Coordinates of C-alpha atoms in Angstrom, one line a residue:
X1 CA 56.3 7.0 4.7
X2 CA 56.3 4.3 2.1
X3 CA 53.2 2.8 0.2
X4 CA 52.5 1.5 -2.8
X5 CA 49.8 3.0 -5.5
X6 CA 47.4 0.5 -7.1
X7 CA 47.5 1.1 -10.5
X8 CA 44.0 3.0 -10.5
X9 CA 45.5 5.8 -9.6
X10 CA 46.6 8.6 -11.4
X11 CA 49.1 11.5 -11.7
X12 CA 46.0 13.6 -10.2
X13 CA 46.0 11.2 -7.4
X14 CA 49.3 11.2 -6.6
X15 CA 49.9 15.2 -6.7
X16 CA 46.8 15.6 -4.5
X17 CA 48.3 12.6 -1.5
X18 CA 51.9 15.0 -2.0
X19 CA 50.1 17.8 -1.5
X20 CA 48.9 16.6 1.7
X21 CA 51.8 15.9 3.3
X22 CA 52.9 19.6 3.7
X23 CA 52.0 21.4 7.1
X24 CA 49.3 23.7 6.3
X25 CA 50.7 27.6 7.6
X26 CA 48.6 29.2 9.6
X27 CA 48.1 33.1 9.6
X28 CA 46.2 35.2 12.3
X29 CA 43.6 37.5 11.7
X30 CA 42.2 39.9 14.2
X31 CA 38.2 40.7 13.9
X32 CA 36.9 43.2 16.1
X33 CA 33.1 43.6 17.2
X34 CA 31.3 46.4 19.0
X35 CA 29.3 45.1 22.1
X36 CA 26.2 47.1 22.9
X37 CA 26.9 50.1 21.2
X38 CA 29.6 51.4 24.2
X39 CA 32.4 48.3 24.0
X40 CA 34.7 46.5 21.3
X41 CA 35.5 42.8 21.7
X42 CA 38.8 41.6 19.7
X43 CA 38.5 37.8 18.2
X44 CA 41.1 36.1 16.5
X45 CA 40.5 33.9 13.3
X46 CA 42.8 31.6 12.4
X47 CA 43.3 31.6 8.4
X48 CA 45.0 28.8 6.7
X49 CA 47.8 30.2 3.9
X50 CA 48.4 27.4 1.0
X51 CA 51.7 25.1 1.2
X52 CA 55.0 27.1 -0.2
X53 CA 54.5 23.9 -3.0
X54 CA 51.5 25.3 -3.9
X55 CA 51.9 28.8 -4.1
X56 CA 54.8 27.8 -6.2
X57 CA 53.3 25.8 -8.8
X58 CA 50.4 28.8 -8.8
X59 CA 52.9 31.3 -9.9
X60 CA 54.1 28.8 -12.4
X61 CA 50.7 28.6 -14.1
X62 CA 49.6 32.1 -14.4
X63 CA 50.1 35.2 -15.1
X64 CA 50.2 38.6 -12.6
X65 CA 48.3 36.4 -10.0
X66 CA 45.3 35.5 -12.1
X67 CA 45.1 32.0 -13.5
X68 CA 42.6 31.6 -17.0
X69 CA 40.9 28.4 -18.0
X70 CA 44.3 28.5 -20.4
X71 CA 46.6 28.1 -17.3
X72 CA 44.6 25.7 -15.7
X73 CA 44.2 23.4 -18.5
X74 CA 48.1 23.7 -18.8
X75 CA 48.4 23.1 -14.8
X76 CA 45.6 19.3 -15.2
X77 CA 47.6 17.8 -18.1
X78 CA 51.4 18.7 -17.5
X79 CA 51.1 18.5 -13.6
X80 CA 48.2 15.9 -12.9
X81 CA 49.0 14.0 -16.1
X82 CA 45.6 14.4 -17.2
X83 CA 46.4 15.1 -21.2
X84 CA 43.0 13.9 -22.2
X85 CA 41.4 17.2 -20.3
X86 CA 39.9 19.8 -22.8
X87 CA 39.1 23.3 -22.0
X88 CA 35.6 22.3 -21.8
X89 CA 36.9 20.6 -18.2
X90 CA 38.8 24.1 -17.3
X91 CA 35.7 25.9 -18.5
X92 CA 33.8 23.1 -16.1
X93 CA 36.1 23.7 -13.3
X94 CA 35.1 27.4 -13.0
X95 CA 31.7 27.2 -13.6
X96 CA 31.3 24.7 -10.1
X97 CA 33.8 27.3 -8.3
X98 CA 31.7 30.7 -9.1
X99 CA 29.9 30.4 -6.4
X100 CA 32.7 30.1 -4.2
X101 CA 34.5 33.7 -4.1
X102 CA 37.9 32.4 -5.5
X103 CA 37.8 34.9 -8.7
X104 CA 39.4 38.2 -8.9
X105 CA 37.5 40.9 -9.2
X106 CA 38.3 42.4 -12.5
X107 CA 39.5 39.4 -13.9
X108 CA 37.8 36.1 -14.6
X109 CA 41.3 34.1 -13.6
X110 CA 41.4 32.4 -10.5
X111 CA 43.5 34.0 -7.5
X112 CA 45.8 32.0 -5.4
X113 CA 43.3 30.8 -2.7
X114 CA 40.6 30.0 -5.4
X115 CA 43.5 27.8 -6.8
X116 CA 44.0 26.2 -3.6
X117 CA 40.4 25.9 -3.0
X118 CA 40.2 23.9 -6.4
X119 CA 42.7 21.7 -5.3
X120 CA 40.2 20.6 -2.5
X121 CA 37.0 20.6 -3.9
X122 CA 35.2 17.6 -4.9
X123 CA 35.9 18.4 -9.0
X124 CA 39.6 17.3 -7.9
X125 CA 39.1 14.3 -6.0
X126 CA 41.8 11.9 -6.7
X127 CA 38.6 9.3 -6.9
X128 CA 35.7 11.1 -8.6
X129 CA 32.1 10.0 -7.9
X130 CA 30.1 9.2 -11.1
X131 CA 27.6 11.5 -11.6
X132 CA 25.8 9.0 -13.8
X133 CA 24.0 5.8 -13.0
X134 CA 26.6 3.2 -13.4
X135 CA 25.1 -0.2 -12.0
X136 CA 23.2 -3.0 -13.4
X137 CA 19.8 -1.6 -12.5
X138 CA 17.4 -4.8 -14.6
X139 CA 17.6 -7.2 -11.2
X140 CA 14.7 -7.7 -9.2
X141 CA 15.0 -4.7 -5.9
X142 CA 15.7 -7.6 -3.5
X143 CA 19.3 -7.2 -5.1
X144 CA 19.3 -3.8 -4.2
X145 CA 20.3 -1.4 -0.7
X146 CA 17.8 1.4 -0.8
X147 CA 17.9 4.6 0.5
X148 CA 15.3 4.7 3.6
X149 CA 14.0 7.0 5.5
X150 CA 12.5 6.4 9.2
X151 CA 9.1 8.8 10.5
X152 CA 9.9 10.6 7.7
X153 CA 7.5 13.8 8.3
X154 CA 9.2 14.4 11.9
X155 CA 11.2 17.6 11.5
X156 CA 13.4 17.1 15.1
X157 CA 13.1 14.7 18.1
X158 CA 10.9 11.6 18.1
X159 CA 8.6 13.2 21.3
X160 CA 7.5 15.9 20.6
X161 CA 8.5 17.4 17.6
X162 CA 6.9 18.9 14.9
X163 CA 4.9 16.7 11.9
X164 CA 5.2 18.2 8.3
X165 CA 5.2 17.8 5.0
X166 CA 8.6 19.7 4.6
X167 CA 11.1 17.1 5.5
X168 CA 9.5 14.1 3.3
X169 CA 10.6 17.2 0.2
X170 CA 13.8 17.3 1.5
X171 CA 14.5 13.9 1.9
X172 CA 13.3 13.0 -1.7
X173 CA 15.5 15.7 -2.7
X174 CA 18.3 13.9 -1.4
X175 CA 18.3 11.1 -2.9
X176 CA 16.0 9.7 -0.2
X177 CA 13.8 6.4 -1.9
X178 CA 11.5 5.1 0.8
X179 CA 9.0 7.3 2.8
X180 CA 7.9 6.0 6.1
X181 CA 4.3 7.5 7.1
X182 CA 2.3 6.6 9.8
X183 CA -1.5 7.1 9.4
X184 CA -4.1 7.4 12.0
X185 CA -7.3 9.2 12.4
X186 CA -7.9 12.7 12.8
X187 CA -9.5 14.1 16.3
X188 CA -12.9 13.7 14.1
X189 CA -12.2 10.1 13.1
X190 CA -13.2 11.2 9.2
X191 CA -9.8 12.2 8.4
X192 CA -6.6 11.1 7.9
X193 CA -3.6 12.5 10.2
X194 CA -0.1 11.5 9.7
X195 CA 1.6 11.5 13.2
X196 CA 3.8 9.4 15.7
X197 CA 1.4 7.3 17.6
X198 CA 1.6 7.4 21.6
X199 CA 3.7 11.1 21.8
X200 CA 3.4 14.5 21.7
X201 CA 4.4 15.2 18.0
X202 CA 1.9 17.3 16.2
X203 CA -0.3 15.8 13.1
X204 CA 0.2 16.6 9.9
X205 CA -2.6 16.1 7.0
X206 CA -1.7 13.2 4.8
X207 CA -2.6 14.9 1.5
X208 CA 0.3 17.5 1.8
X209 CA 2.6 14.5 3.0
X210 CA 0.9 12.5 -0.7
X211 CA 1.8 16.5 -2.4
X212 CA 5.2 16.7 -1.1
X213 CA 5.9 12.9 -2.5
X214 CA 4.2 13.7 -5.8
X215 CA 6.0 17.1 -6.5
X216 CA 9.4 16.1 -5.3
X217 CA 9.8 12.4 -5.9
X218 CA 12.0 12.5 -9.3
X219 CA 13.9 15.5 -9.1
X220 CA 16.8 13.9 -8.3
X221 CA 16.6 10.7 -9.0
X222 CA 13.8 8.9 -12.0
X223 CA 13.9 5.4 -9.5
X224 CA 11.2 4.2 -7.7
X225 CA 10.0 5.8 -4.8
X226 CA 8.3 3.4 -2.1
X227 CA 5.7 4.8 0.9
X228 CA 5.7 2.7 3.9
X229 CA 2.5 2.9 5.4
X230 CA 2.3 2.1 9.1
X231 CA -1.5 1.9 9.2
X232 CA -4.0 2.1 12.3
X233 CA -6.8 3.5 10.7
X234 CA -10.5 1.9 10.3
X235 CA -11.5 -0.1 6.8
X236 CA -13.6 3.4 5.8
X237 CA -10.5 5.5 6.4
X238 CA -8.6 2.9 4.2
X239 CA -10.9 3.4 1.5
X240 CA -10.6 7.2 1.7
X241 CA -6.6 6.6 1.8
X242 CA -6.9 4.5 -1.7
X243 CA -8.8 7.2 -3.1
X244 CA -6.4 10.1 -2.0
X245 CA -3.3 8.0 -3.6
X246 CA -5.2 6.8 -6.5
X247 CA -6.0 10.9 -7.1
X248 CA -2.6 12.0 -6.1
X249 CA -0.5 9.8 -7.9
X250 CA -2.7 8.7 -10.5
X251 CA -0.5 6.8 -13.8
X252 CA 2.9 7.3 -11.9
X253 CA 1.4 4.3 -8.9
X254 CA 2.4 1.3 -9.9
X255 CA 0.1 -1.5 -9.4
X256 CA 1.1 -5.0 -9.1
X257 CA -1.3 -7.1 -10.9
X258 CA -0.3 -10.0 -8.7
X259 CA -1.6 -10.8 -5.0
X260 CA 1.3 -13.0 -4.4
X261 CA 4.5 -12.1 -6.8
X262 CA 7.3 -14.2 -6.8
X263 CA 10.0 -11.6 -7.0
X264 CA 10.0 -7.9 -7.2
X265 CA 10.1 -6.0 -10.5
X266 CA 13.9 -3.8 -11.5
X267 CA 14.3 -0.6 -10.6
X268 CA 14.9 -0.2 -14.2
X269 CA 11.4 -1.4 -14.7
X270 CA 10.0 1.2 -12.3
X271 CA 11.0 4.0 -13.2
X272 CA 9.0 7.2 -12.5
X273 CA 6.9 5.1 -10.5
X274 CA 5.6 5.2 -6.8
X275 CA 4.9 1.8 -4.7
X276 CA 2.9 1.2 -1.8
X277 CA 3.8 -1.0 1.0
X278 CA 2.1 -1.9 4.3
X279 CA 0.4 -4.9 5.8
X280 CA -2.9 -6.2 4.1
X281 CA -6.2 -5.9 6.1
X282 CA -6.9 -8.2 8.4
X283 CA -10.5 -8.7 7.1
X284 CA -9.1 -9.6 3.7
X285 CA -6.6 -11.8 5.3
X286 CA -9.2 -13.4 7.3
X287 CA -11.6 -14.1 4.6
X288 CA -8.5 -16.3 2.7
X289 CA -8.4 -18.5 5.4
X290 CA -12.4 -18.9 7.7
X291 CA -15.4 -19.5 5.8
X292 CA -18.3 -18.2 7.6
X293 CA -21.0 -21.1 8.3
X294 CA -23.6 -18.4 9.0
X295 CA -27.1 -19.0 6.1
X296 CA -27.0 -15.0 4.6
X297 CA -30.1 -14.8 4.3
X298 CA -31.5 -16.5 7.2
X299 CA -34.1 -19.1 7.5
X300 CA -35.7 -19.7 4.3
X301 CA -39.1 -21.0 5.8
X302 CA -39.3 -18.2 8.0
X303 CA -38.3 -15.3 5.2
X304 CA -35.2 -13.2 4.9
X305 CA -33.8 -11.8 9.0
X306 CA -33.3 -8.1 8.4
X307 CA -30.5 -7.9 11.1
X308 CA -28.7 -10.8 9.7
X309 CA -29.3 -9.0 5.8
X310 CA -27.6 -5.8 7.1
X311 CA -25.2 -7.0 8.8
X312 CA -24.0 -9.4 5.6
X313 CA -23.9 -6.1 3.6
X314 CA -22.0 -4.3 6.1
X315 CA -19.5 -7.3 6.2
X316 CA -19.5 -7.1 2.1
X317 CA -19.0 -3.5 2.2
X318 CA -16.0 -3.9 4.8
X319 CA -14.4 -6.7 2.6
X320 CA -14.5 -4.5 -0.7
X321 CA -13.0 -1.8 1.0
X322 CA -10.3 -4.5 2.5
X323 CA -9.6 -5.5 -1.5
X324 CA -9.7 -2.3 -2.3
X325 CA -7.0 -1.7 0.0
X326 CA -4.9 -4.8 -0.9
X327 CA -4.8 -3.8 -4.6
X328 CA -3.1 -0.9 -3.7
X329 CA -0.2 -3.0 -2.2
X330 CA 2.9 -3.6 -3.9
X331 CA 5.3 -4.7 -1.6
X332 CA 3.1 -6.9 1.0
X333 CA 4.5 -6.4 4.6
X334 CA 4.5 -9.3 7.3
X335 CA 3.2 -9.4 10.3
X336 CA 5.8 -9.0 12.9
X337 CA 4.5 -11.8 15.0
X338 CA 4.9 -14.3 11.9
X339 CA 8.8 -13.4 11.6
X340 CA 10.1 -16.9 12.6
X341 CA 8.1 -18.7 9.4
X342 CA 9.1 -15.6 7.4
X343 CA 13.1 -16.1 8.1
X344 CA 12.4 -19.5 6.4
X345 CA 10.9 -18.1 3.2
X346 CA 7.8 -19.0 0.8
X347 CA 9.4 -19.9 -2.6
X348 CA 5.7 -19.0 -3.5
X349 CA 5.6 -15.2 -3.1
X350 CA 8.4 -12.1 -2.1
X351 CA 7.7 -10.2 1.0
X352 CA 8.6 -7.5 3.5
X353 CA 9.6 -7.5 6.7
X354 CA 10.2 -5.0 9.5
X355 CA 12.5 -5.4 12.2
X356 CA 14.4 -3.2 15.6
X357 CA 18.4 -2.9 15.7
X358 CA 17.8 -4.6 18.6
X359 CA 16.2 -7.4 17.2
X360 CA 18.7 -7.5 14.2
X361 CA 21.9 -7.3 16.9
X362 CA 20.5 -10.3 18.7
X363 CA 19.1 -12.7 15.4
X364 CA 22.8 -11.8 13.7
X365 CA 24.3 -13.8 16.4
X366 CA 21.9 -17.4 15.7
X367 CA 20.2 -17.0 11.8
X368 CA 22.9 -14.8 10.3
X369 CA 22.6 -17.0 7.6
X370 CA 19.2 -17.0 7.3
X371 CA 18.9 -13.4 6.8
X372 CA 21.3 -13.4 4.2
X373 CA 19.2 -16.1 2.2
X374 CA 15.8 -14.3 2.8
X375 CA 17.2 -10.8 1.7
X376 CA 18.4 -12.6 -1.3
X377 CA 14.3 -12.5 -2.5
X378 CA 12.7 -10.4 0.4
X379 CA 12.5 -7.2 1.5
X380 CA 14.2 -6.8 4.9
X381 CA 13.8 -3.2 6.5
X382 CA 15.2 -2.4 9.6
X383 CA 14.4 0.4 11.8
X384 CA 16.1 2.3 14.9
X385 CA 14.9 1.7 18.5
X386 CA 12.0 3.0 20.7
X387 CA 14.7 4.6 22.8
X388 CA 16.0 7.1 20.2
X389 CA 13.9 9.9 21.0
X390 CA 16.8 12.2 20.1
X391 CA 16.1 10.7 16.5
X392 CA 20.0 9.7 16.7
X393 CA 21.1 6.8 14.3
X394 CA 22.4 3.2 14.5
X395 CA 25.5 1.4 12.5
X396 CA 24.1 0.6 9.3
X397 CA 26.8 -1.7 8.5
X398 CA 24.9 -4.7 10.6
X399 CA 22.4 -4.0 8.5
X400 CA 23.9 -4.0 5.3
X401 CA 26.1 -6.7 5.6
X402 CA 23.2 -9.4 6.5
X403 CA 21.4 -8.1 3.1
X404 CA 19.3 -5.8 4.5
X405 CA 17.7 -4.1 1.9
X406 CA 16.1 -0.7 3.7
X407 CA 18.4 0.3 6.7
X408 CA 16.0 3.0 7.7
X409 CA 17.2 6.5 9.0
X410 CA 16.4 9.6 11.0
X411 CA 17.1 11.8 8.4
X412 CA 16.8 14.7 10.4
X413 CA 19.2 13.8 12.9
X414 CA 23.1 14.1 12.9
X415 CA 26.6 12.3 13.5
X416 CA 28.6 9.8 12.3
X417 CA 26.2 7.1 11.1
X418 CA 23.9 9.5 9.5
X419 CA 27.1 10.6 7.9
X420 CA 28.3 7.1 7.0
X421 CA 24.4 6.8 5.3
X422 CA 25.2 9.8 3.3
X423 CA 28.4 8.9 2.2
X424 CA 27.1 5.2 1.0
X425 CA 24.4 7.0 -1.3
X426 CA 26.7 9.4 -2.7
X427 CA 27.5 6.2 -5.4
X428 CA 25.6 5.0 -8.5
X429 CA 24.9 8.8 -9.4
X430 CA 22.6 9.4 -6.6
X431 CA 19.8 7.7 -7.9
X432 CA 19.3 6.1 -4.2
X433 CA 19.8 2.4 -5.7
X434 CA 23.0 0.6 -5.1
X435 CA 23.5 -3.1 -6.5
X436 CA 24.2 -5.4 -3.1
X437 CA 27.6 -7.2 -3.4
X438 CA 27.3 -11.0 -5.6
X439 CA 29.1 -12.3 -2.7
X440 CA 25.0 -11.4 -0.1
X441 CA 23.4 -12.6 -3.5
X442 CA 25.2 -16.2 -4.3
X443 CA 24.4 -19.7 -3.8
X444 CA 26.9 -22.4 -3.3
X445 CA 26.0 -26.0 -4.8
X446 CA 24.6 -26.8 -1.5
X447 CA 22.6 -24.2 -0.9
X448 CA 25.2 -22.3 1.5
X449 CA 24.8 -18.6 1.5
X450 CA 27.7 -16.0 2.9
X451 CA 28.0 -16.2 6.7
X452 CA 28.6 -12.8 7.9
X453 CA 30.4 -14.2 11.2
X454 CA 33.2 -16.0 9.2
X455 CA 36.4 -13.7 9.1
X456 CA 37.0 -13.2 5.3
X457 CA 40.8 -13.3 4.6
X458 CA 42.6 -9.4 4.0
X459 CA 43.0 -9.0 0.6
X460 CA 44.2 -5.2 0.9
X461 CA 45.0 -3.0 3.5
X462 CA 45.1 0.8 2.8
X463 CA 46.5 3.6 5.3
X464 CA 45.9 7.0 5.3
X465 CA 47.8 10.0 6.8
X466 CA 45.6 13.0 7.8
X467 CA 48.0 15.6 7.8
X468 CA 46.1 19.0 7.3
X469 CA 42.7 19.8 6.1
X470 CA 40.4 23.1 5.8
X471 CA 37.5 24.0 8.3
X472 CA 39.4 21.5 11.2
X473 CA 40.8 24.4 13.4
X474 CA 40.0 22.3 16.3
X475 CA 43.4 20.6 16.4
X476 CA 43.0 16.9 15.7
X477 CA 44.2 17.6 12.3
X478 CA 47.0 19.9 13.5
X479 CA 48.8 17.3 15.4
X480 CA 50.7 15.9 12.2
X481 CA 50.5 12.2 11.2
X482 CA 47.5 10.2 12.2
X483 CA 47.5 6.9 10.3
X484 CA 44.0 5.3 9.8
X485 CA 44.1 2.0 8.6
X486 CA 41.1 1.1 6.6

């Protein structure tokens, strides 16, 4: 098969495609079991043996079947034309292998299949992820797809699994930037429980969810982390919320300053930081836009009206609380309801909205554009359907490709999509932040933004040949040549 390299690619890159176009040999092992305590049971594993190319080129580098940091070194620059490797990069090399049995026992060389497994393992790709954060990270967040995270404290299905504060740790561990947690009342109605509302999943207590965030949000990445709050608590459990997070979080919450910013701060700028986002109280709301026309105090000629006295300071007391609340608010959700005015966009403050796939699969087809041009300053999040009680996944490429800043996940569910997530955060070092594409962030002279439904012209089209890998003994990858065209 013919194809032509861009010039990207190296030596390394081109050894590794050969190398993949040898048949893989396969060897069989017989492992035999003992069945309750009387009977054997015979299994065979199948074993793949490295190429006759490769065990070749292994003898060539080393000595009496054991290859040094010496050899290997010898093996990157004269074989995958590597010649600005040092033996800091061999030393490297088996220092990210030692875990992986592929020494010799009384030697510190590397044995044929160790050599073989080196050829594989991500330290060889042909194209090598940057470990370090490598894009322009000083734009406002809008610019920015973020790593989400959807129920976040479920640790299985979206019925009746467990609640806990151990998958919010692992998620942040991963990578994972946004924390979804939805807050309700405990059976008292003086606490708070974090919990999926209307199912059988069990409650978790929304200080060890705050703990979990504080003692795991930076370990793998110093960017911002942002908690969702999906609130239906009472304005007294609010205020006992804002005192928990002010507590838990104390210098590392960032707060805004602003009621109404026009754009979001960097990442850059928010670094080691934790943002809150949710919907402001409705009482606060309210006050902005209905003045009361009841007299506070009553009829003067007739003295002050007790009722009307206590019920003015229980209003007072409900609207501090409701500021109280706001204040804590960086990223100011919309209402759902309100989602038609908030497609057109208020050059007078940056927002948040929430929306279904469903709802994304069936505005894509009308206002395509006008997603495109509201992600451009808002927040869009977008979150799977009421039907995925198995906590499966949806394509996040709608998502992405309309701007979509927070494609939110089941993190602890499995497939292809969840895999595809993975994948997509694997870039920029990690950190959970990558830099949207100029052509979701640019403005033509008349105001046109991309249209997602226009076919964009093939600049370059790139096939593949799967032709043997390790851990497939199901077949597919047996079969010989399977072009994928990407």
């Amino acid at each position: 098969m013919c194809f032509t390299t861009p010039p990207s690619f190296t030596s390394r890159s081109l050894f590794l495609l050969l190398h993949l176009y040898h048949q893989t040999k396969r060897k069989t092992m017989s492992e035999k079991f003992r069945v309750c305590f009387c009977c054997s049971r015979s299994f065979k594993v199948r074993a793949s043996e490295p190429p006759e190319d490769i065990q070749r080129l292994f003898r060539e580098y080393s000595d009496n079947g054991s290859m040094s940091a010496d050899h290997l070194l010898r093996f990157v620059n004269q074989v995958q034309g590597e010649g600005q490797a040092g033996l800091d990069y061999a030393t490297e090399v088996f220092h990210r292998l030692k875990h992986h049995d592929v020494f010799h026992l009384h030697h510190r060389g590397l044995h044929l299949r160790g050599f073989y497994r080196y050829l594989l393992h991500d330290v060889n790709s042909p194209l090598p992820l940057s470990r370090h954060v490598h894009h322009d990270m000083t734009a406002p967040m809008s610019h920015y797809f973020i790593y989400t995270g959807h129920n976040s404290y479920l640790t299985g299905n979206q019925l009746n699994s467990r609640s806990s504060s151990e998958p919010i740790a692992e998620a942040l561990r991963r990578g994972v930037r946004v924390i979804e947690l939805d807050l309700w009342p405990d059976p008292s109605g003086n606490g708070v429980d974090v919990r999926h509302g209307g199912t059988l999943t069990s409650h978790e207590d929304l200080q060890k969810c705050l703990n979990a965030i504080k003692e795991n949000a930076f370990d793998t990445s110093e960017y911002p982390v942002v908690i969702t709050f999906e609130d239906h608590l009472t304005r007294n459990l609010q205020r006992k919320v804002v005192k928990m997070v002010r507590k838990t979080f104390k210098g590392t919450l960032f707060r805004c300053g602003q009621e109404n910013p026009m754009c979001f701060p960097s990442p850059e700028a928010l670094k080691k930081k934790i943002l809150i986002s949710t919907k402001p109280p409705k009482e606060y709301m309210q006050s902005q836009t209905v003045q009361s026309t009841t007299a506070p105090w009553g009829d003067k000629a007739a003295g002050p009206n007790l009722a009307v006295v206590e019920e003015k300071i229980q209003e007072e007391d409900e609207e501090s609380a409701a500021v109280e609340y706001r204040d804590l608010i960086t990223i100011h959700a919309c209402k759902r309801g309100d989602l038609k005015s908030c497609l057109s966009g208020d050059p007078s403050r940056a927002i948040r909205i929430s929306m279904s796939e469903l709802w994304l699969e069936t505005l894509v087809k009308t206002r395509a554009t006008d997603l495109v041009r509201f992600t451009q300053k808002n927040m869009l999040r977008i979150f799977p359907k009421t039907t995925r009680i198995d906590s499966s996944n949806y394509d996040p490429l709608v998502g992405w490709t309309h701007g979509a800043q927070m494609v939110a996940f089941n993190m602890q569910g499995y497939g292809k999509h969840l895999w595809i997530m993975q994948g997509m955060f694997r870039a920029n070092g990690g950190c959970g932040y990558l830099k949207k594409p100029d052509i979701l962030l640019s403005t033509g002279p008349g105001g046109e933004v991309f249209d997602p439904r226009q076919p964009l012209h093939v600049k370059t089209t790139l096939k593949l040949c799967n032709v043997t890998g390790e851990d497939l003994h199901g077949g597919r990858m047996e079969s010989g040549f399977s072009p994928t065209s990407l």
